[in-house]
Short mmCIF file of the C-alpha atoms (twelve columns), coordinates in Angstrom:
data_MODEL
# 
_entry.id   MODEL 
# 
loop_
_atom_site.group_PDB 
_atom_site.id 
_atom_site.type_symbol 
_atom_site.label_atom_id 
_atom_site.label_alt_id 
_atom_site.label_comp_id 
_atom_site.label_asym_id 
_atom_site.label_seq_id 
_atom_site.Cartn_x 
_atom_site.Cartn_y 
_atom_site.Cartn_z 
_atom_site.pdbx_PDB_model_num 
ATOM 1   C CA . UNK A 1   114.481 108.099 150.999 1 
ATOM 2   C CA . UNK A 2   113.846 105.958 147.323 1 
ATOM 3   C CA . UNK A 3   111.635 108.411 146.550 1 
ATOM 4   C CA . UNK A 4   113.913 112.047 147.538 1 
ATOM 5   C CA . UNK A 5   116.562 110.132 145.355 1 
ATOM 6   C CA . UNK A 6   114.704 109.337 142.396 1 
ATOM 7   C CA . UNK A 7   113.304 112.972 142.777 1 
ATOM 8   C CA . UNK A 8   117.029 114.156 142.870 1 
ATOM 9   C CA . UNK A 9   118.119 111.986 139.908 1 
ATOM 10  C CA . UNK A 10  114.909 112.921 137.860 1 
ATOM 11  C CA . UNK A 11  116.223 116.963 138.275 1 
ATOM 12  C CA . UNK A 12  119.816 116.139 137.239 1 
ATOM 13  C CA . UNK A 13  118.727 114.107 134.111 1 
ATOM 14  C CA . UNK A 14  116.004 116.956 133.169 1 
ATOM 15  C CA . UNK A 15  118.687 119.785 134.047 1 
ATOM 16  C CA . UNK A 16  121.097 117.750 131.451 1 
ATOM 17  C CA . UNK A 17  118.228 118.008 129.044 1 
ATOM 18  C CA . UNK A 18  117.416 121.495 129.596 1 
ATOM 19  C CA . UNK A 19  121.582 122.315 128.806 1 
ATOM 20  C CA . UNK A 20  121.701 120.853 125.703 1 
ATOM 21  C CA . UNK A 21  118.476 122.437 124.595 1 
ATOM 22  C CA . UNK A 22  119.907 125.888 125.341 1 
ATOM 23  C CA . UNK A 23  122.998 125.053 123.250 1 
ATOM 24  C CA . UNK A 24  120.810 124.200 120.176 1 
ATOM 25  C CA . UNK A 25  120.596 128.141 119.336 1 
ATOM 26  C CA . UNK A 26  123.893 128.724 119.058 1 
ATOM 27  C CA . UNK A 27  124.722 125.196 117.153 1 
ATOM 28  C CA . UNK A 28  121.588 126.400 114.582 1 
ATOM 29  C CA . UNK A 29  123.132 129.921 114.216 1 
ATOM 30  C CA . UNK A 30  126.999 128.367 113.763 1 
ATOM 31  C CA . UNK A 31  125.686 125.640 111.385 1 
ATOM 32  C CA . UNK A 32  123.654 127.499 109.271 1 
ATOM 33  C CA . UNK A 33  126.236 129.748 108.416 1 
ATOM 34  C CA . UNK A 34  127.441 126.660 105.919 1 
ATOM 35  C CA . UNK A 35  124.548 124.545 105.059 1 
ATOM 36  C CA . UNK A 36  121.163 125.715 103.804 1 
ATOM 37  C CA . UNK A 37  117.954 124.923 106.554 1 
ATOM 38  C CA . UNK A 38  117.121 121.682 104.419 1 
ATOM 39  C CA . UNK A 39  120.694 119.960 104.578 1 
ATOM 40  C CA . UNK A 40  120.976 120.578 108.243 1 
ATOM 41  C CA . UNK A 41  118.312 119.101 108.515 1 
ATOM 42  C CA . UNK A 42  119.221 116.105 106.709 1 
ATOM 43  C CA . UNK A 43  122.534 115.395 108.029 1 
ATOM 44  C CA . UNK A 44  121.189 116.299 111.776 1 
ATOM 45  C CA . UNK A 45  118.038 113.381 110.799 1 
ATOM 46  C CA . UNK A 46  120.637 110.442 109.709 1 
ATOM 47  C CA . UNK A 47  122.808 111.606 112.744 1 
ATOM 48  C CA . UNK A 48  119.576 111.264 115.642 1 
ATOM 49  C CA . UNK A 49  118.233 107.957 113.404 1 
ATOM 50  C CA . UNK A 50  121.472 106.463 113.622 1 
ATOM 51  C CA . UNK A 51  121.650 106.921 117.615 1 
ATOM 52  C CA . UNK A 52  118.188 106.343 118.346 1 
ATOM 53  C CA . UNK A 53  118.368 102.842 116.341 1 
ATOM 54  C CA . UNK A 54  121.352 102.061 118.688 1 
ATOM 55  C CA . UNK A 55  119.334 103.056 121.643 1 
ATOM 56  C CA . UNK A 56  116.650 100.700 120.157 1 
ATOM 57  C CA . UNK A 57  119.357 97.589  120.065 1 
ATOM 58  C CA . UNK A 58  120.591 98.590  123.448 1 
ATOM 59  C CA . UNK A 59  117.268 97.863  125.329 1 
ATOM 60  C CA . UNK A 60  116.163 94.749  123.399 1 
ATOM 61  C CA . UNK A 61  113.459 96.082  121.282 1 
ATOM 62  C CA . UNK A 62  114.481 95.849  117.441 1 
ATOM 63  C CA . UNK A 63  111.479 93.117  117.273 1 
ATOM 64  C CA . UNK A 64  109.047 95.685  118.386 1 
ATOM 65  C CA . UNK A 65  110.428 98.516  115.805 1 
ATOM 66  C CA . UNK A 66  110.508 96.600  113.160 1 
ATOM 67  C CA . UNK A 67  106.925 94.624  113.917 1 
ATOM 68  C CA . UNK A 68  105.289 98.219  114.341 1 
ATOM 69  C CA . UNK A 69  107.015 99.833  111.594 1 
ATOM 70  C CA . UNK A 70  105.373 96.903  109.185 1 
ATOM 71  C CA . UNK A 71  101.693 97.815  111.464 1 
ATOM 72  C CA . UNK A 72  101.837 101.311 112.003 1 
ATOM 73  C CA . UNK A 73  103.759 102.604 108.721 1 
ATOM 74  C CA . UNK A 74  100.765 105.323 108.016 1 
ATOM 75  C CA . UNK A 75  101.015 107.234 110.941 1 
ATOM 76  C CA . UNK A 76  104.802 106.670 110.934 1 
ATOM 77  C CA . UNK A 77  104.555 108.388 108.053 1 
ATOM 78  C CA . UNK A 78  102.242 111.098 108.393 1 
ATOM 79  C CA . UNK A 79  104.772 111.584 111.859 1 
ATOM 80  C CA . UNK A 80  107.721 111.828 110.374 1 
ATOM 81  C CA . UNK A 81  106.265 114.242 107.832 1 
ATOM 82  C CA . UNK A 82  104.969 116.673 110.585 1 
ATOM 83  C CA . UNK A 83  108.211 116.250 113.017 1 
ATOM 84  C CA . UNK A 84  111.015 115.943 112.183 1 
ATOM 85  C CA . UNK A 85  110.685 116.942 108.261 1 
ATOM 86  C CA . UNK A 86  107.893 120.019 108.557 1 
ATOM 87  C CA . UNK A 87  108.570 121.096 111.750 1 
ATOM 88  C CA . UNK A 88  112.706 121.593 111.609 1 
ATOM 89  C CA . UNK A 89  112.479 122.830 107.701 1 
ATOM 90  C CA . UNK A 90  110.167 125.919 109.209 1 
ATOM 91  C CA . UNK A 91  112.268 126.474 112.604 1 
ATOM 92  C CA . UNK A 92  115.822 125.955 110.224 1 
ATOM 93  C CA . UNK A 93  114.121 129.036 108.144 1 
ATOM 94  C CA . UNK A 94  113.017 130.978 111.245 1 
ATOM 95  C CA . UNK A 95  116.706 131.212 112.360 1 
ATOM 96  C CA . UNK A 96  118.491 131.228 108.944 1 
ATOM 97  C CA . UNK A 97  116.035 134.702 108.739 1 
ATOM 98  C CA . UNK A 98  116.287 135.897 112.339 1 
ATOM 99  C CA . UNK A 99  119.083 136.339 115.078 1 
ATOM 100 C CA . UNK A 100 118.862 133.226 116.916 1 
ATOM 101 C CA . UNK A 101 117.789 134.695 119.911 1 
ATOM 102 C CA . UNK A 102 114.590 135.982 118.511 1 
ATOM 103 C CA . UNK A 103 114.000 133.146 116.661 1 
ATOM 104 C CA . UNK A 104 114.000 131.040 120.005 1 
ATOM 105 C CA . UNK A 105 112.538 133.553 122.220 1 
ATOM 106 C CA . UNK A 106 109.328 133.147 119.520 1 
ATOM 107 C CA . UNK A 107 109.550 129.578 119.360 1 
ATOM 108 C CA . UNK A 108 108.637 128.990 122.988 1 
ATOM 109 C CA . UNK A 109 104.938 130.500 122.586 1 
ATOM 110 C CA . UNK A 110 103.951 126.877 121.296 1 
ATOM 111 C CA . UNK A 111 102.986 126.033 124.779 1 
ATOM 112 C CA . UNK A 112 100.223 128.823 124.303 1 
ATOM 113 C CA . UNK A 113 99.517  128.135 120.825 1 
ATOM 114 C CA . UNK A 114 98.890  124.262 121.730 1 
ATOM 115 C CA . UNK A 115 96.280  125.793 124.516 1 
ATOM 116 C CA . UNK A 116 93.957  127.382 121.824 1 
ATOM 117 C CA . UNK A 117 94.460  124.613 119.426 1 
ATOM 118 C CA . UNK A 118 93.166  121.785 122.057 1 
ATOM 119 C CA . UNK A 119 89.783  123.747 121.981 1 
ATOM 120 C CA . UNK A 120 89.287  122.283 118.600 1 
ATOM 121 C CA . UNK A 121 91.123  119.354 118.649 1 
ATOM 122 C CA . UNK A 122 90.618  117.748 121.899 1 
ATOM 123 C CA . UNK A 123 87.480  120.136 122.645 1 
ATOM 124 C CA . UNK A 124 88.958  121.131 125.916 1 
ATOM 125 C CA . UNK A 125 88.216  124.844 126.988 1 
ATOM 126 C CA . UNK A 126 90.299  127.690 127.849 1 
ATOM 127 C CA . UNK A 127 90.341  129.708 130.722 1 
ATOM 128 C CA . UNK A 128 90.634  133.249 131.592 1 
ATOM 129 C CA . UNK A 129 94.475  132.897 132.769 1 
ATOM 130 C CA . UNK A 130 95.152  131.451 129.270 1 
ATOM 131 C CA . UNK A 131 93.985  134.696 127.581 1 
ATOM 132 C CA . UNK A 132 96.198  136.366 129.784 1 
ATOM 133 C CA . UNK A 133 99.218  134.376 129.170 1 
ATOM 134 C CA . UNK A 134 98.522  134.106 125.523 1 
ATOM 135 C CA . UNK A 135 98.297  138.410 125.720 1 
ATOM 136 C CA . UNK A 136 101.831 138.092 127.667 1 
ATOM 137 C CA . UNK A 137 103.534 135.889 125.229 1 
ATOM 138 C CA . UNK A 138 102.272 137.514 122.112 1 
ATOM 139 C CA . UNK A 139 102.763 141.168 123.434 1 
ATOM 140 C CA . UNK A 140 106.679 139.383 123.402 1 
ATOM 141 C CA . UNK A 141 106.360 138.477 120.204 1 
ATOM 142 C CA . UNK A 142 105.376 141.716 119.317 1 
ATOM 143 C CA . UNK A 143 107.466 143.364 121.002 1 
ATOM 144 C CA . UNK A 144 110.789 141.024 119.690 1 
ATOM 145 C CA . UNK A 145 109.834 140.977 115.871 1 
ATOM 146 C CA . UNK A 146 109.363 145.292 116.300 1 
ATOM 147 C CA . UNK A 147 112.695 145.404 118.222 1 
ATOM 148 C CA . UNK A 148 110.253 147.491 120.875 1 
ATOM 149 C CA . UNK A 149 109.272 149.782 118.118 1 
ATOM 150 C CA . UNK A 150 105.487 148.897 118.570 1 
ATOM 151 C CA . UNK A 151 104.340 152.336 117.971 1 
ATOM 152 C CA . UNK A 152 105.272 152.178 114.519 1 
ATOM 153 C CA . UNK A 153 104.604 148.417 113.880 1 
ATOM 154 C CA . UNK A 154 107.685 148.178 111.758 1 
ATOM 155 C CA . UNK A 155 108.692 144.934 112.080 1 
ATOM 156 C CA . UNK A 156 112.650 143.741 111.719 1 
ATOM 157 C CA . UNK A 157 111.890 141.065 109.375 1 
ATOM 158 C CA . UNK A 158 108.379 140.181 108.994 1 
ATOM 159 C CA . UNK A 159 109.339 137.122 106.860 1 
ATOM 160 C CA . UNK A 160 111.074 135.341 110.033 1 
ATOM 161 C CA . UNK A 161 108.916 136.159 112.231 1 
ATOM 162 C CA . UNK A 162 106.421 134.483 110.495 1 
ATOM 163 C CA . UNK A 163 108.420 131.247 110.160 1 
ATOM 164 C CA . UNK A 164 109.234 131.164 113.699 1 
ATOM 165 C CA . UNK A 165 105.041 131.317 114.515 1 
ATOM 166 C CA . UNK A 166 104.180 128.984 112.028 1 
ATOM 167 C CA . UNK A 167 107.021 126.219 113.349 1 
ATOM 168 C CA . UNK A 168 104.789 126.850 117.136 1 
ATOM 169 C CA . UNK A 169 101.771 125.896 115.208 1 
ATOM 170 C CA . UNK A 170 103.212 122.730 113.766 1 
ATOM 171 C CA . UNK A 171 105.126 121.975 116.670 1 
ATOM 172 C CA . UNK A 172 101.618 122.362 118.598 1 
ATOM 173 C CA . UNK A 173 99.829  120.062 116.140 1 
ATOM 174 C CA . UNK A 174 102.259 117.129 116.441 1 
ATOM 175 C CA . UNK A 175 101.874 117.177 120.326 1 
ATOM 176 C CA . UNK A 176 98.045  117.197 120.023 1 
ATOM 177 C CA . UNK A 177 98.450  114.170 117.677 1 
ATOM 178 C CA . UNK A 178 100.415 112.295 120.028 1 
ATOM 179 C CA . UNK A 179 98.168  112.492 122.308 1 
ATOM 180 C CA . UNK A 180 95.917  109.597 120.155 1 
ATOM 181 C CA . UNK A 181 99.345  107.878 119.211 1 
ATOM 182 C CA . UNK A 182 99.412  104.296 120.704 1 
ATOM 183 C CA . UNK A 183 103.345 103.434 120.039 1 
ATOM 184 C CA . UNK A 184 106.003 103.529 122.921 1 
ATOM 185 C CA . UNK A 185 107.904 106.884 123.012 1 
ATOM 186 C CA . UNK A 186 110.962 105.484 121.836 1 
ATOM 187 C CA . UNK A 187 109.960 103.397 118.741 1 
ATOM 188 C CA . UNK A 188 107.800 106.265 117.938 1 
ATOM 189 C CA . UNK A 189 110.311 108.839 117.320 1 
ATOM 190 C CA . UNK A 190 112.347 106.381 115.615 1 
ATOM 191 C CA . UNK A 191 109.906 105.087 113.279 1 
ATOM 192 C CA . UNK A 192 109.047 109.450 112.486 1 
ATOM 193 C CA . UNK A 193 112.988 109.773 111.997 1 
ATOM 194 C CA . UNK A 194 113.203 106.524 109.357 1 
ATOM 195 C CA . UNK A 195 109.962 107.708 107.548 1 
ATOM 196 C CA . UNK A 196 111.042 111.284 107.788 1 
ATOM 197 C CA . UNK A 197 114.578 110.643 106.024 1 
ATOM 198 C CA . UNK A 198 113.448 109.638 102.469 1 
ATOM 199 C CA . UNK A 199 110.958 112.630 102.342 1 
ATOM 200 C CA . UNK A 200 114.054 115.005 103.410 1 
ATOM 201 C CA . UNK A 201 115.880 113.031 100.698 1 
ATOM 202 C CA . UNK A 202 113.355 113.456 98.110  1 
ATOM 203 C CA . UNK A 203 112.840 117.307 99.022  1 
ATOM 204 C CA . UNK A 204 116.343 118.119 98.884  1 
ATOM 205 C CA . UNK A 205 117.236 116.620 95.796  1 
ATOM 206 C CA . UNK A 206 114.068 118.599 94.183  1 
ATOM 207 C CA . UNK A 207 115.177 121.975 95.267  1 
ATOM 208 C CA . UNK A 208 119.305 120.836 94.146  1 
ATOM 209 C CA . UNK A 209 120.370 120.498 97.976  1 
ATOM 210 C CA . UNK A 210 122.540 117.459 97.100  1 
ATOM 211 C CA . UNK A 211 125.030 119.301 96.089  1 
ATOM 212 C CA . UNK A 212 127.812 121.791 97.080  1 
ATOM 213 C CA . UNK A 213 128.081 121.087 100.702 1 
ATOM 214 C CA . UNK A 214 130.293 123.158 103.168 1 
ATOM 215 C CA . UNK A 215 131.990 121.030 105.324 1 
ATOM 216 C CA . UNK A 216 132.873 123.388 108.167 1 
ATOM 217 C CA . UNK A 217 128.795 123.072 108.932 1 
ATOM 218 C CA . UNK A 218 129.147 119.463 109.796 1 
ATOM 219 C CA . UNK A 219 129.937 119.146 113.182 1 
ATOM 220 C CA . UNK A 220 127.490 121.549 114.014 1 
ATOM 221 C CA . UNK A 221 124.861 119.214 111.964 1 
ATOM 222 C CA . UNK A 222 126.276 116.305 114.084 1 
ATOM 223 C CA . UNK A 223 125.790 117.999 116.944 1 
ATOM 224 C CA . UNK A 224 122.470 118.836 116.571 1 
ATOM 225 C CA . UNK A 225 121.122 115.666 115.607 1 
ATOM 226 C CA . UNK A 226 123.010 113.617 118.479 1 
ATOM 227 C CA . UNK A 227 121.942 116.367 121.471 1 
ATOM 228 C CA . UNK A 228 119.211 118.132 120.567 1 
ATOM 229 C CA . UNK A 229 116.958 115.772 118.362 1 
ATOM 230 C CA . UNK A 230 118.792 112.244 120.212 1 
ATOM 231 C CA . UNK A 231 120.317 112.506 123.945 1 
ATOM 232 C CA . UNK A 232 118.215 115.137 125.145 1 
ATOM 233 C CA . UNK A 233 115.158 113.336 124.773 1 
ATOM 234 C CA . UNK A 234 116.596 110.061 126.505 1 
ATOM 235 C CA . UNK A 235 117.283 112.571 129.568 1 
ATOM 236 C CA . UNK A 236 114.130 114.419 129.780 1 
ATOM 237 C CA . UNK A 237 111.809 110.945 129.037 1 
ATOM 238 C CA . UNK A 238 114.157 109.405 131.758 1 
ATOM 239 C CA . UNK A 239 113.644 112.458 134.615 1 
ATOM 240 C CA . UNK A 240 109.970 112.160 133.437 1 
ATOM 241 C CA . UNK A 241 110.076 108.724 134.451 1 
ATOM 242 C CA . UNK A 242 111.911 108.948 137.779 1 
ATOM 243 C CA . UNK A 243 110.399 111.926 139.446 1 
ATOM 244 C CA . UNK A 244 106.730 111.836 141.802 1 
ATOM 245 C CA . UNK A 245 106.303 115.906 141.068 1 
ATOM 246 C CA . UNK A 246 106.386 116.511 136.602 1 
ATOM 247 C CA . UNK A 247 105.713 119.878 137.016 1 
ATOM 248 C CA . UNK A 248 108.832 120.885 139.167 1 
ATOM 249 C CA . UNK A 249 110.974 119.210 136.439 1 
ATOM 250 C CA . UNK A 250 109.027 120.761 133.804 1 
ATOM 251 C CA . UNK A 251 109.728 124.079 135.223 1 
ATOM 252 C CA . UNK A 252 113.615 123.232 134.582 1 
ATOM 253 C CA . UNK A 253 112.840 124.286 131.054 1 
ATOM 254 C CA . UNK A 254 112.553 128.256 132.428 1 
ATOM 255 C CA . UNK A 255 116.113 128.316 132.246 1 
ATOM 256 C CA . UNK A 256 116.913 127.073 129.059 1 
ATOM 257 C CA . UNK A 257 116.249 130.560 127.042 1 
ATOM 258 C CA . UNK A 258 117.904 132.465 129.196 1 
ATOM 259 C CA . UNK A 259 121.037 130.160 128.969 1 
ATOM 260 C CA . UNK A 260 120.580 130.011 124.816 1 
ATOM 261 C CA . UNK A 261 120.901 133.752 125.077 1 
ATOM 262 C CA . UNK A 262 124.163 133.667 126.872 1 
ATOM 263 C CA . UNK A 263 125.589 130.943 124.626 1 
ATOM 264 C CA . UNK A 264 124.588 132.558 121.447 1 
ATOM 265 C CA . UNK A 265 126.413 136.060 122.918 1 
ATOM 266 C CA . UNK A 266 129.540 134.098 123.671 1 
ATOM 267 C CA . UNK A 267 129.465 132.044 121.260 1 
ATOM 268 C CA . UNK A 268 127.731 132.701 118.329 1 
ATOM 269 C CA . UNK A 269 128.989 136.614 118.276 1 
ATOM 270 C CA . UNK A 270 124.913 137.638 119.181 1 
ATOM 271 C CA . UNK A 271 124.475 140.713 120.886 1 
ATOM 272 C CA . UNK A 272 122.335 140.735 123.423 1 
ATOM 273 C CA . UNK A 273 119.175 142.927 122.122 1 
ATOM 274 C CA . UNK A 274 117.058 145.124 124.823 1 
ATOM 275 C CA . UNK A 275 114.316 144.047 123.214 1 
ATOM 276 C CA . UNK A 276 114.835 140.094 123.209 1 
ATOM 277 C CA . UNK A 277 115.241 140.539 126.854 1 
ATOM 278 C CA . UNK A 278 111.882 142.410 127.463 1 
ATOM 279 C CA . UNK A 279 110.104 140.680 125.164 1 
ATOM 280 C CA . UNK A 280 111.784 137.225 126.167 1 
ATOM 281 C CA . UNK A 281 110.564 138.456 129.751 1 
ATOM 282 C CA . UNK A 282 107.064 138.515 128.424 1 
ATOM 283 C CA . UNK A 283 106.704 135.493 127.019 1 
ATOM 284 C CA . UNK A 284 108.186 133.597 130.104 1 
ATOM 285 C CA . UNK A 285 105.571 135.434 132.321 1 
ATOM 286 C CA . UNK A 286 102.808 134.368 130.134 1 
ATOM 287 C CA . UNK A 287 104.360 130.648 129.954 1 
ATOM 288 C CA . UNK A 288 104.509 131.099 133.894 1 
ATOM 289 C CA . UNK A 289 101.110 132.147 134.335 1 
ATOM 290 C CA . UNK A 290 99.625  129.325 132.295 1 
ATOM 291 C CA . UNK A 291 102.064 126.735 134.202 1 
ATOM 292 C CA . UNK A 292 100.410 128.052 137.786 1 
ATOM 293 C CA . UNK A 293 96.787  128.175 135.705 1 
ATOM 294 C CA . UNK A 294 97.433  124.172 135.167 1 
ATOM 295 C CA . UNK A 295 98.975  123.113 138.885 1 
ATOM 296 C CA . UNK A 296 95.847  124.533 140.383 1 
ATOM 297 C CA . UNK A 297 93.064  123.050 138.307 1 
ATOM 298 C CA . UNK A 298 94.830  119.733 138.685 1 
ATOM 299 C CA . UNK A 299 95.174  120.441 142.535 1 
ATOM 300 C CA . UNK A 300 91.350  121.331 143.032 1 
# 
């Protein structure tokens, strides 16, 4: 019975995280529409440091942060350089370019592009069913950044598109790097946010970001950095924790793009495109095929 309501608690906590992810579209389209991609991104950082040093004082472990940030300031460092500075400056650029809902709908190919760069990384190898997800989600992309002109190859806006790739790639790297970093979850990604903030700082003082600020893109900026980069990863590390099965939580995160692309139609003033929806299709097959790939080599 412990273990059916842990299960059941684990799925509420990840669905919580999974509804504030979807939301993140439409609070990057709103906000952006008043600050430039580097000052959202600063405001959203000191917004998610601030909570997740609270968070760090709520369970007791200040000691621990501030002992590790003295041992472990390099890779802090190089961190907080890749995710959240590198990382959200690219993804900021990919929607300030794109509608939002292509801009996400790309975005979620990292899961393939982190296959293909394990090979070299962690020297695992790939599989057939990989090749055919990665031809599923990439046929999306295609099919997205062409606006299902892929006859002609004339892309919408080339530019963003290639943003919204390169963001998977980084987003891919810092994942396969984590996998060799030794530092609890939580003092991790608040020792990346602390390092992170002076480079964001430093960048957006170089390219005259300081300055002229709109405030009406502030709550969205507070929003973002409290729900998307702060409470949403308490929920999903907490269903993480509480469930037996990972994968049937995991495969909570299905619904989040097709949720974003409701919000950002309701909200945001979006319409919906044809060819986000077949192309979104795509790349959800592909993820789908590579999730099933996974359950049965760790079954057999």
């Amino acid at each position: 019975m412990s273990k059916l309501s842990n299960n059941s608690q684990a799925m509420l906590f990840g669905l919580g995280a999974v509804l504030l992810w979807s939301t993140v579209a439409t609070a990057f389209s709103l906000s952006l529409r008043h600050f430039s991609p580097t000052q959202l991104l600063l405001v959203a950082n000191v917004v998610s440091l601030i909570f997740l040093i609270g968070l760090v004082i709520y369970k007791g472990e200040i000691k621990s942060l501030l002992q590790l940030a003295r041992e472990s300031w390099k890779s802090s460092l190089l961190f907080g350089a890749i995710n959240p500075f590198l990382y959200y400056l690219i993804l900021l650029q990919a929607y300030n370019t794109l509608p939002a809902q292509e801009a996400q709908a790309i975005n979620y190919t990292w899961a393939i592009m982190l296959s293909f760069m394990a090979v070299p990384i962690l020297k695992q190898r790939l599989k057939v069913a990989d090749y055919i997800a990665a031809g599923a989600c990439y046929f999306g992309v295609l099919y997205i950044s062409t606006r299902g002109q892929i006859g002609s190859l004339e892309f919408s806006n080339i530019s963003g598109v290639a943003f919204a790739l390169i963001s998977t790639i980084i987003w891919a790297l810092y994942w396969l790097l984590n996998t060799k970093d030794k530092r609890p979850s939580l003092i991790g990604l608040t020792l990346n946010f602390t390092f992170a903030l002076p480079i964001i700082i430093l960048y957006a003082g170089l390219t005259g970001e300081l300055t002229h600020w709109d405030q009406d893109g502030l709550w969205g900026a507070i929003y973002i950095g409290l729900f998307e980069m702060g409470l949403s990863f308490v929920l999903w590390n907490k269903a993480m924790k509480l469930t037996n099965n990972a994968s049937q939580v995991a495969n909570l995160i299905f619904l989040s793009p097709l949720l974003s692309i409701i919000w950002l139609s309701q909200f945001a003033g979006e319409p919906i495109l044809r060819s986000t929806l077949i192309g979104l299709a795509c790349i959800l097959i592909g993820l789908f095929v590579q999730n099933i790939s996974k359950k049965t080599k760790h079954s057999t």
